[in-house]
PDB file of C-alpha atoms in Angstrom:
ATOM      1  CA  UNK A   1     196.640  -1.401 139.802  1.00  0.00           C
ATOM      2  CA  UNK A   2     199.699  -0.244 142.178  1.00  0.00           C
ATOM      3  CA  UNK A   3     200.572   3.432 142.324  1.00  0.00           C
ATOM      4  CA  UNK A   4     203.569   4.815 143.949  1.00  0.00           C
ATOM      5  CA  UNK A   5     204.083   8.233 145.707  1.00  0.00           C
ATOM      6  CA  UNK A   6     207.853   9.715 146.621  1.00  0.00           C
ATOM      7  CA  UNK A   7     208.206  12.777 148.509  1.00  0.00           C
ATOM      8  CA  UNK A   8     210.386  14.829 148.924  1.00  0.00           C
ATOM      9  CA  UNK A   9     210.777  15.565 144.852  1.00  0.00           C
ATOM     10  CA  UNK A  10     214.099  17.302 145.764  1.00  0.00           C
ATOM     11  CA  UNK A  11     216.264  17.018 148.784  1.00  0.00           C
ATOM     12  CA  UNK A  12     219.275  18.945 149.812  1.00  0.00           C
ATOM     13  CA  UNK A  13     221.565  18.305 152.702  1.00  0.00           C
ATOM     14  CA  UNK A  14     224.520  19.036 154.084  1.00  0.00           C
ATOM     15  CA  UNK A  15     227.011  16.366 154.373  1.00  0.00           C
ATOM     16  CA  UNK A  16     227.237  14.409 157.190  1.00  0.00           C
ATOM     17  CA  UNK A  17     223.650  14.998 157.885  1.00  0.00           C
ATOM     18  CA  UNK A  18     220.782  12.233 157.588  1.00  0.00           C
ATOM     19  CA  UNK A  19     218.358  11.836 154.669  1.00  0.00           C
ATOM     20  CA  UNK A  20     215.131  10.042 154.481  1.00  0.00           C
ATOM     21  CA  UNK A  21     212.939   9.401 151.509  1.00  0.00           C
ATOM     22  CA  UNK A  22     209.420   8.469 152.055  1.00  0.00           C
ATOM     23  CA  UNK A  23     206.973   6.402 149.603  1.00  0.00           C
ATOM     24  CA  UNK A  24     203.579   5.164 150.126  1.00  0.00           C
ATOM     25  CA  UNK A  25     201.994   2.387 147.833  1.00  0.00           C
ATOM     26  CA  UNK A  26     198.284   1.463 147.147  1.00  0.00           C
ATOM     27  CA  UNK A  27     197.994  -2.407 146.781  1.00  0.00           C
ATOM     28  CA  UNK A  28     198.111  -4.007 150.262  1.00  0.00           C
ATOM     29  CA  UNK A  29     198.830  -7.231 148.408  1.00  0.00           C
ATOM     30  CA  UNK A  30     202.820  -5.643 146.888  1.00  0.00           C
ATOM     31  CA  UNK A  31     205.359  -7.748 148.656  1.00  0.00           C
ATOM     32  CA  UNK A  32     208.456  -6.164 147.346  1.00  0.00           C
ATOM     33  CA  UNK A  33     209.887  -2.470 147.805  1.00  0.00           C
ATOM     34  CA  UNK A  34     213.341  -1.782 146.257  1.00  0.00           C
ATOM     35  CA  UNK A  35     214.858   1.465 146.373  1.00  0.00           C
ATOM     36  CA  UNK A  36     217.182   2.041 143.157  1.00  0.00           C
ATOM     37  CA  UNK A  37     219.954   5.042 142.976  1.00  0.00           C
ATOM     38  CA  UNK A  38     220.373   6.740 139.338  1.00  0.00           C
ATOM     39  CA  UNK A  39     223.573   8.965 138.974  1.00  0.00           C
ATOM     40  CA  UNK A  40     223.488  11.246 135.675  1.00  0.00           C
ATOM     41  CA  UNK A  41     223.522   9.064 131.986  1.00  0.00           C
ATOM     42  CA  UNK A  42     223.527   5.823 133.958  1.00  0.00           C
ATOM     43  CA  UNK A  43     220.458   2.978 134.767  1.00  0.00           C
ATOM     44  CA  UNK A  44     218.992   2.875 138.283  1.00  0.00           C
ATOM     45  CA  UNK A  45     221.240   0.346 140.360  1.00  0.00           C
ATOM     46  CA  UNK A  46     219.347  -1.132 143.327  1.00  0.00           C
ATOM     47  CA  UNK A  47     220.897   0.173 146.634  1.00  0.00           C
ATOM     48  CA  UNK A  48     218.530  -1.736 149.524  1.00  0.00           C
ATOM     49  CA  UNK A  49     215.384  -3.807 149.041  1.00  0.00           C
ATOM     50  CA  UNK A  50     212.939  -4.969 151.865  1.00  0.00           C
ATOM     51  CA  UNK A  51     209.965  -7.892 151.649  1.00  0.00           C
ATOM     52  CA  UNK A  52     206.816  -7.127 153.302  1.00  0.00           C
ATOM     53  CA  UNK A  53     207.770  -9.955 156.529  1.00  0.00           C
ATOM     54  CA  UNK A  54     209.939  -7.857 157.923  1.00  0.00           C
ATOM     55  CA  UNK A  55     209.455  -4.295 159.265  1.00  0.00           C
ATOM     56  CA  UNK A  56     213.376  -2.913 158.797  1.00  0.00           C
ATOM     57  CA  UNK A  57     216.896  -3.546 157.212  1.00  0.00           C
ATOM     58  CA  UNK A  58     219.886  -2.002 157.222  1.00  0.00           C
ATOM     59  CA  UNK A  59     223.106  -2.200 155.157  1.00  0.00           C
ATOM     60  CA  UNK A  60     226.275   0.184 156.517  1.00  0.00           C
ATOM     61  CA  UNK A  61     224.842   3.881 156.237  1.00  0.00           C
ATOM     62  CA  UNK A  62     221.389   2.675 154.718  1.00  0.00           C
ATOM     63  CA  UNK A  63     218.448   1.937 156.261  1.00  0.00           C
ATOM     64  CA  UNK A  64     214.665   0.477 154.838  1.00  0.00           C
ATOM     65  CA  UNK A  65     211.708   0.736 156.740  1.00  0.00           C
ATOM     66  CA  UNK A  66     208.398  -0.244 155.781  1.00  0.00           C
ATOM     67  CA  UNK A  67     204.743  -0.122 157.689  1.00  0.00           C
ATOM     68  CA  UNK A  68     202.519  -2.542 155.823  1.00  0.00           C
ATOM     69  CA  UNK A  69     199.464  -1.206 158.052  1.00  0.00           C
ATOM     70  CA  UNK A  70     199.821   2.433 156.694  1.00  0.00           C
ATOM     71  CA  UNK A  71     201.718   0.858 153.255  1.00  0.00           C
ATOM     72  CA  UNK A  72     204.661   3.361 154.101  1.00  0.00           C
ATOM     73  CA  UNK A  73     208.249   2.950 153.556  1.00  0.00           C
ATOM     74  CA  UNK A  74     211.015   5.178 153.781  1.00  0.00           C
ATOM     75  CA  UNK A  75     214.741   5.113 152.937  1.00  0.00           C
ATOM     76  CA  UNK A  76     217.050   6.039 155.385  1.00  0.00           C
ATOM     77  CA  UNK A  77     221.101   7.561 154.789  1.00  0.00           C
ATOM     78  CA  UNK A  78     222.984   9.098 157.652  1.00  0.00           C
ATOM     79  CA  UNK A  79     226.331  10.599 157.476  1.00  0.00           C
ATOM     80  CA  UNK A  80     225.640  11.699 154.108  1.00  0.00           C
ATOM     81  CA  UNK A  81     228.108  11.855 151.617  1.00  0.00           C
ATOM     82  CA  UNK A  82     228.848  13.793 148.294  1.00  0.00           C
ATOM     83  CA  UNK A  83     228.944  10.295 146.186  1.00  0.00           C
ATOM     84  CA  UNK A  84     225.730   9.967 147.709  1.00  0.00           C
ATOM     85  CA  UNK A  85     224.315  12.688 146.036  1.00  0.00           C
ATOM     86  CA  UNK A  86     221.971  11.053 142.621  1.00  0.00           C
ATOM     87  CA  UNK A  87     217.983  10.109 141.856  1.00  0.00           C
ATOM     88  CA  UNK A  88     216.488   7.541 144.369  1.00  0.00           C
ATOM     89  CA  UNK A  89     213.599   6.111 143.264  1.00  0.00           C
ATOM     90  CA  UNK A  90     211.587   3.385 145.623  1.00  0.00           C
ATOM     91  CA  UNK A  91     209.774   1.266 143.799  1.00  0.00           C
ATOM     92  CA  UNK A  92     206.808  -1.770 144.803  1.00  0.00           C
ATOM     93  CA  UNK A  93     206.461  -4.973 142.834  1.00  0.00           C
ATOM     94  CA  UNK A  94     202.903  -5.791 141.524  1.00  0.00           C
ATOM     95  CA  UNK A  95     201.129  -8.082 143.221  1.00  0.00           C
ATOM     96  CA  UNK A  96     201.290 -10.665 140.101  1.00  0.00           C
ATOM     97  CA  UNK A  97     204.003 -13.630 139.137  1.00  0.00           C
ATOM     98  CA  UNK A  98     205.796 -10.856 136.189  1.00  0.00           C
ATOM     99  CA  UNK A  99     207.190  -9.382 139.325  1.00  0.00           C
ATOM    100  CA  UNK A 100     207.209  -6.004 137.103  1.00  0.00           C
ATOM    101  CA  UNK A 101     208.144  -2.854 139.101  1.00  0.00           C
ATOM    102  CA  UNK A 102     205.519   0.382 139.930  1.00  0.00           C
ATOM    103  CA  UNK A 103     208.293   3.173 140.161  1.00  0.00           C
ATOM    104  CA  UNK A 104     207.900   6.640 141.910  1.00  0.00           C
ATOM    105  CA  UNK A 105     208.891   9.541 140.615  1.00  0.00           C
ATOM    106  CA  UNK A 106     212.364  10.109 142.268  1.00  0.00           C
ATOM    107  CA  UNK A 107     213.775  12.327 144.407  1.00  0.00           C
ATOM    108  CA  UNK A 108     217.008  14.143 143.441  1.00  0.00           C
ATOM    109  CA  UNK A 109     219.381  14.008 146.655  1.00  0.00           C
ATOM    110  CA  UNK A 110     221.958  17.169 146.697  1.00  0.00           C
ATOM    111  CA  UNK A 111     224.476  16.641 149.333  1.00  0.00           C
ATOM    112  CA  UNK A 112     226.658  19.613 149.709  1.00  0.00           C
ATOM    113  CA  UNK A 113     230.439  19.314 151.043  1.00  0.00           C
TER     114      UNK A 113
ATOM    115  CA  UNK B   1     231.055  -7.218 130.929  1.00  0.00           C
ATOM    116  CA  UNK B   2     228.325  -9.408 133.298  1.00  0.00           C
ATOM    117  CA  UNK B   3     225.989  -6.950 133.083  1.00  0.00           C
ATOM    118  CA  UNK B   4     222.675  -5.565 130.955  1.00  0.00           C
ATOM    119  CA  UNK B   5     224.039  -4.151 127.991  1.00  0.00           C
ATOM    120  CA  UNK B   6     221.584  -1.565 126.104  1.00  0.00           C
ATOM    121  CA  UNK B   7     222.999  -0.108 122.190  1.00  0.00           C
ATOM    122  CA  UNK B   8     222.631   2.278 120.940  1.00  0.00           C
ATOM    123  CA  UNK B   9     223.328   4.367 123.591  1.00  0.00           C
ATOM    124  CA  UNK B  10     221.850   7.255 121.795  1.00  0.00           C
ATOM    125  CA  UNK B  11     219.368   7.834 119.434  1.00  0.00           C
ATOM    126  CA  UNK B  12     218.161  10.817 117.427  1.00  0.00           C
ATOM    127  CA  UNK B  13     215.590  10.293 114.799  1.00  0.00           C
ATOM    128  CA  UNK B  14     212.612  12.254 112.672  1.00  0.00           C
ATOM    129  CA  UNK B  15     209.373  11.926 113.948  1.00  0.00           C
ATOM    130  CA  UNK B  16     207.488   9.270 111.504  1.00  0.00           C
ATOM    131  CA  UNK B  17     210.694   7.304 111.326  1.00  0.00           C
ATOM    132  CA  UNK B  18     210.865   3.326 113.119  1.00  0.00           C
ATOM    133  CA  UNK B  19     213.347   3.095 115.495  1.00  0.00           C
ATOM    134  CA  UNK B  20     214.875  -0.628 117.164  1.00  0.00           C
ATOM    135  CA  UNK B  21     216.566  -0.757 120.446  1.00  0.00           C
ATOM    136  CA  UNK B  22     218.336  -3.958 121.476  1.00  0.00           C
ATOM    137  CA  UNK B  23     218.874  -5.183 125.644  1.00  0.00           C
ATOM    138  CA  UNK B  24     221.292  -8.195 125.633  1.00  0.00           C
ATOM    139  CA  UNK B  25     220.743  -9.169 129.498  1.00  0.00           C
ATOM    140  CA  UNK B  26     222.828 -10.500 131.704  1.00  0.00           C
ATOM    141  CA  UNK B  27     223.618 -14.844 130.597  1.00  0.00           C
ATOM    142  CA  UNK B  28     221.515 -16.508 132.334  1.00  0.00           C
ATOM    143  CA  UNK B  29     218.642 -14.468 133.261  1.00  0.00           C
ATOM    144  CA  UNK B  30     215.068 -15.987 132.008  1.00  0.00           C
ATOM    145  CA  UNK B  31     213.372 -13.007 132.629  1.00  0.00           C
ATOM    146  CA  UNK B  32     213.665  -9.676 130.796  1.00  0.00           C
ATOM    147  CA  UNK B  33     211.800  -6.072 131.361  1.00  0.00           C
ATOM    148  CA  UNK B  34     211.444  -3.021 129.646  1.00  0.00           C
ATOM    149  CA  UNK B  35     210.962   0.160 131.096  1.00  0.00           C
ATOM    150  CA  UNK B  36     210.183   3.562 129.313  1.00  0.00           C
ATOM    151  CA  UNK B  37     211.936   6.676 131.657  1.00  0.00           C
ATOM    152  CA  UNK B  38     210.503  10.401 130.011  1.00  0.00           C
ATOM    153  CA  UNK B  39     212.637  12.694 131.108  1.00  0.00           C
ATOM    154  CA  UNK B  40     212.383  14.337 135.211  1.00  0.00           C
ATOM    155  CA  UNK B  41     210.233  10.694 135.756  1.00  0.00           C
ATOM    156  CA  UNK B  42     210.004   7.538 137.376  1.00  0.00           C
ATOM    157  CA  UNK B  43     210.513   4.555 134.807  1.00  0.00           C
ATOM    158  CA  UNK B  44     207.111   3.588 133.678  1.00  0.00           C
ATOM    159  CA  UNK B  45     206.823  -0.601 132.717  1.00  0.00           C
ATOM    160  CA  UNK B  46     206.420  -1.555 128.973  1.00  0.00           C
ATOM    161  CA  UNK B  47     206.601  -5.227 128.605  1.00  0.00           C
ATOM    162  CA  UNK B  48     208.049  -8.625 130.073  1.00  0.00           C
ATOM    163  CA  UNK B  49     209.369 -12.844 128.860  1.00  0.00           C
ATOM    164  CA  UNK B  50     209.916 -15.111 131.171  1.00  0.00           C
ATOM    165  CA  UNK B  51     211.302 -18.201 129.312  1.00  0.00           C
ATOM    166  CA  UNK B  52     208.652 -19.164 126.736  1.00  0.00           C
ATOM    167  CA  UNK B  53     206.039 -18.128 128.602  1.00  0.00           C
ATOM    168  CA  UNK B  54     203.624 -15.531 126.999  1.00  0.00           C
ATOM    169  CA  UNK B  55     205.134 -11.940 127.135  1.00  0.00           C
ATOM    170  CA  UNK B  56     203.177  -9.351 129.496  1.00  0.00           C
ATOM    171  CA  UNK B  57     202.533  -6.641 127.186  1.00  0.00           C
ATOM    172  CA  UNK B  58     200.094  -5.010 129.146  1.00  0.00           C
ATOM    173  CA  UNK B  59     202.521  -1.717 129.432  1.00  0.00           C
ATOM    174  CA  UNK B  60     203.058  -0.685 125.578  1.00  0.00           C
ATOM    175  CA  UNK B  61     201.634   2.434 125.359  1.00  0.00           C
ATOM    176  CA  UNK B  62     200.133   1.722 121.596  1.00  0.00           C
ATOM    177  CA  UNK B  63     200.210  -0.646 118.728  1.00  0.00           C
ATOM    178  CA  UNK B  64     203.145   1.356 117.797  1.00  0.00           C
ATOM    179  CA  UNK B  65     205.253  -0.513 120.165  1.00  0.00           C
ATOM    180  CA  UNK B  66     206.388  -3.744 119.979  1.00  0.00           C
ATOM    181  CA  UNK B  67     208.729  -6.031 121.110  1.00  0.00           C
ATOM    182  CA  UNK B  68     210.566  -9.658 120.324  1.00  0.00           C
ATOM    183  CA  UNK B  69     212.909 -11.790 122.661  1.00  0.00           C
ATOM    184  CA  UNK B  70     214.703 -14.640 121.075  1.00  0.00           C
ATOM    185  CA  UNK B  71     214.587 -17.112 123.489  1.00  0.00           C
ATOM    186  CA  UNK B  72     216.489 -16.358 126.618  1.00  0.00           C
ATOM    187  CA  UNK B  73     218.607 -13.953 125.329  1.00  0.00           C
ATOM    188  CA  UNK B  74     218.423 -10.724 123.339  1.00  0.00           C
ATOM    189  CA  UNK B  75     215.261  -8.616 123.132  1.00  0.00           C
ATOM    190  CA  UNK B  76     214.437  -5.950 120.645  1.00  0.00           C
ATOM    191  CA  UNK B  77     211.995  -3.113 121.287  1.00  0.00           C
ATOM    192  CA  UNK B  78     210.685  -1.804 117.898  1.00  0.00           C
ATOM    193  CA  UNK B  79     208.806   1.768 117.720  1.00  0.00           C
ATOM    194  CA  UNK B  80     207.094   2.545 114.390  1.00  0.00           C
ATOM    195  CA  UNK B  81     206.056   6.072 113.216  1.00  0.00           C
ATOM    196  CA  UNK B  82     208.094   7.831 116.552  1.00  0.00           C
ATOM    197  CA  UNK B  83     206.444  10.720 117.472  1.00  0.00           C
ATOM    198  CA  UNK B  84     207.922  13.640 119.772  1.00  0.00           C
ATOM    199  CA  UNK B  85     206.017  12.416 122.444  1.00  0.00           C
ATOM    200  CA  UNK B  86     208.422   9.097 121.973  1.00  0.00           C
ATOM    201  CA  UNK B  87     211.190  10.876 123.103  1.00  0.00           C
ATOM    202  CA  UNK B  88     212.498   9.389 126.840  1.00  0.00           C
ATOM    203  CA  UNK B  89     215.105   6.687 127.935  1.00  0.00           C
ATOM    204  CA  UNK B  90     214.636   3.053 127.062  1.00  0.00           C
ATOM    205  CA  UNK B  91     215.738   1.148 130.163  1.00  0.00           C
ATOM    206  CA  UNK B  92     215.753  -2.780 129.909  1.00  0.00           C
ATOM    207  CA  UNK B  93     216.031  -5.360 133.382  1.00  0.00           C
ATOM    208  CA  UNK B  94     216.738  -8.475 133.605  1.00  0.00           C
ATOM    209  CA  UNK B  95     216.352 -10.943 136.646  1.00  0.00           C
ATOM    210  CA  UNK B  96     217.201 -14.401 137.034  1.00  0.00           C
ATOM    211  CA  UNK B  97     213.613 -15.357 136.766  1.00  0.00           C
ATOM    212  CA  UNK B  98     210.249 -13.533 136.788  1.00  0.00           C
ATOM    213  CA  UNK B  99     208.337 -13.122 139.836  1.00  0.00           C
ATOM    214  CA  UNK B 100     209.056 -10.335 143.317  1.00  0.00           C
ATOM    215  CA  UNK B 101     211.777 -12.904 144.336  1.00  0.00           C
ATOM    216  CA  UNK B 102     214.457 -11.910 142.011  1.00  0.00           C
ATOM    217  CA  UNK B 103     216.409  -8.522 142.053  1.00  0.00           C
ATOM    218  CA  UNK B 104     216.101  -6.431 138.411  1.00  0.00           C
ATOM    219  CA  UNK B 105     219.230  -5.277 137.008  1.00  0.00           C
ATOM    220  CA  UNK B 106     219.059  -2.697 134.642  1.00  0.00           C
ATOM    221  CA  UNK B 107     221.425  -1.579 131.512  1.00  0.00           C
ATOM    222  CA  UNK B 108     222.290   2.058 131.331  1.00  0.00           C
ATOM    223  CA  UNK B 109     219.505   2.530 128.804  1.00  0.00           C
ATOM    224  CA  UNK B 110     219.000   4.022 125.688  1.00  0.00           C
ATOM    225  CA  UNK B 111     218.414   7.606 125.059  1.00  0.00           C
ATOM    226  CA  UNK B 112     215.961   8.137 122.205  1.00  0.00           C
ATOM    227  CA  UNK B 113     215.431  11.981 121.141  1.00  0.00           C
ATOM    228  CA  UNK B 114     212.841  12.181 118.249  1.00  0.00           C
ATOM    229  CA  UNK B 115     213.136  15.212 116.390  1.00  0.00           C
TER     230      UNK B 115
END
């Protein structure tokens, strides 16, 4: 089945500076790779999403890439912010019609004013 | 309130105990998915309904687990005899339909401690 990797576990930045969160997946067949954001006692709310025909997106401060030749994508944030600072977890969908999610293990951004 | 609602919020029982947990998702949504989040992890799938079809169970982690949907609309996740091992967030999803195409929203989840 799919298996997700995140790295860096634990990020800390100073804000205004950039932060990227990199993920690498195993099925060559996933199609889907959200990236969800998870501030303290609340569920993950999906902050970008990219589909395996295109190769980058970008929304304001946030950027998605994705390599389907190495099955790499990262998440991008410049001029970070101290709202930004929560749990990002990227995420692939299974290669199946359930659509179900294969989660990494989050990264805990710190932005520091 | 449009979106997943999870109750309790919080939930602190003794191991050997059953425990329900109820995801009302958002109107409309055929599809619904339950995730299990242990504590410092990423959310781990337990089980999805789409419509009528057959649920996906293929996530619960043992018979102890189980899991209804009434229709389209509310789900229950049931856990007999908890154990400590148990203890994590219950996070439920729900989509418009099943299938990579539609975007999960998830409930702020239900934190189950199991003493």
């Amino acid at each position: 089945g799919e298996n997700v990797e995140q790295h860096p576990s634990t990020l800390s930045v100073q804000e205004g500076d950039s932060a990227v969160i990199k993920c690498t997946y195993s099925d060559s067949a996933s199609n889907y790779f959200p990236w969800y954001k998870q501030e303290l006692g609340k569920g993950p709310q999906l902050i970008i999403d990219i589909r395996s025909n295109v190769g980058e997106k970008k929304d304001q401060r946030i950027a998605v890439t994705l390599n389907k030749t190495a099955k790499h994508f990262s998440l991008h944030i410049t001029e970070t912010q101290p709202e930004d600072s929560a749990v990002y977890f990227c995420a692939a969908s299974e290669p199946s019609n359930t659509g179900k999610l294969i989660f990494g293990q989050g990264t805990t951004l710190q932005v520091k004013p | 309130g449009a979106g997943v609602s999870q109750s309790p919020s919080n939930k602190v029982t003794e191991k050997g105990k059953d425990v329900e947990l109820r995801c009302d998702p958002i109107s409309g949504h055929t599809a619904l998915y339950w995730y299990r989040q242990r504590l410092g992890q990423g959310l781990e799938f337990l089980i999805y309904f789409q419509g009528n079809s057959a649920p996906d169970k293929s996530g619960l982690p043992s018979d102890r687990f189980s899991a209804e949907r009434t229709g389209e609309s509310v789900s229950t996740l049931t856990i007999q005899r908890t154990q400590q091992e148990d203890s994590a967030v219950y996070l439920c999803a729900s989509s418009l339909g099943g299938g990579s195409k539609n975007i999960q929203y998830f409930g702020a989840g239900t934190r189950l401690s199991v003493l």
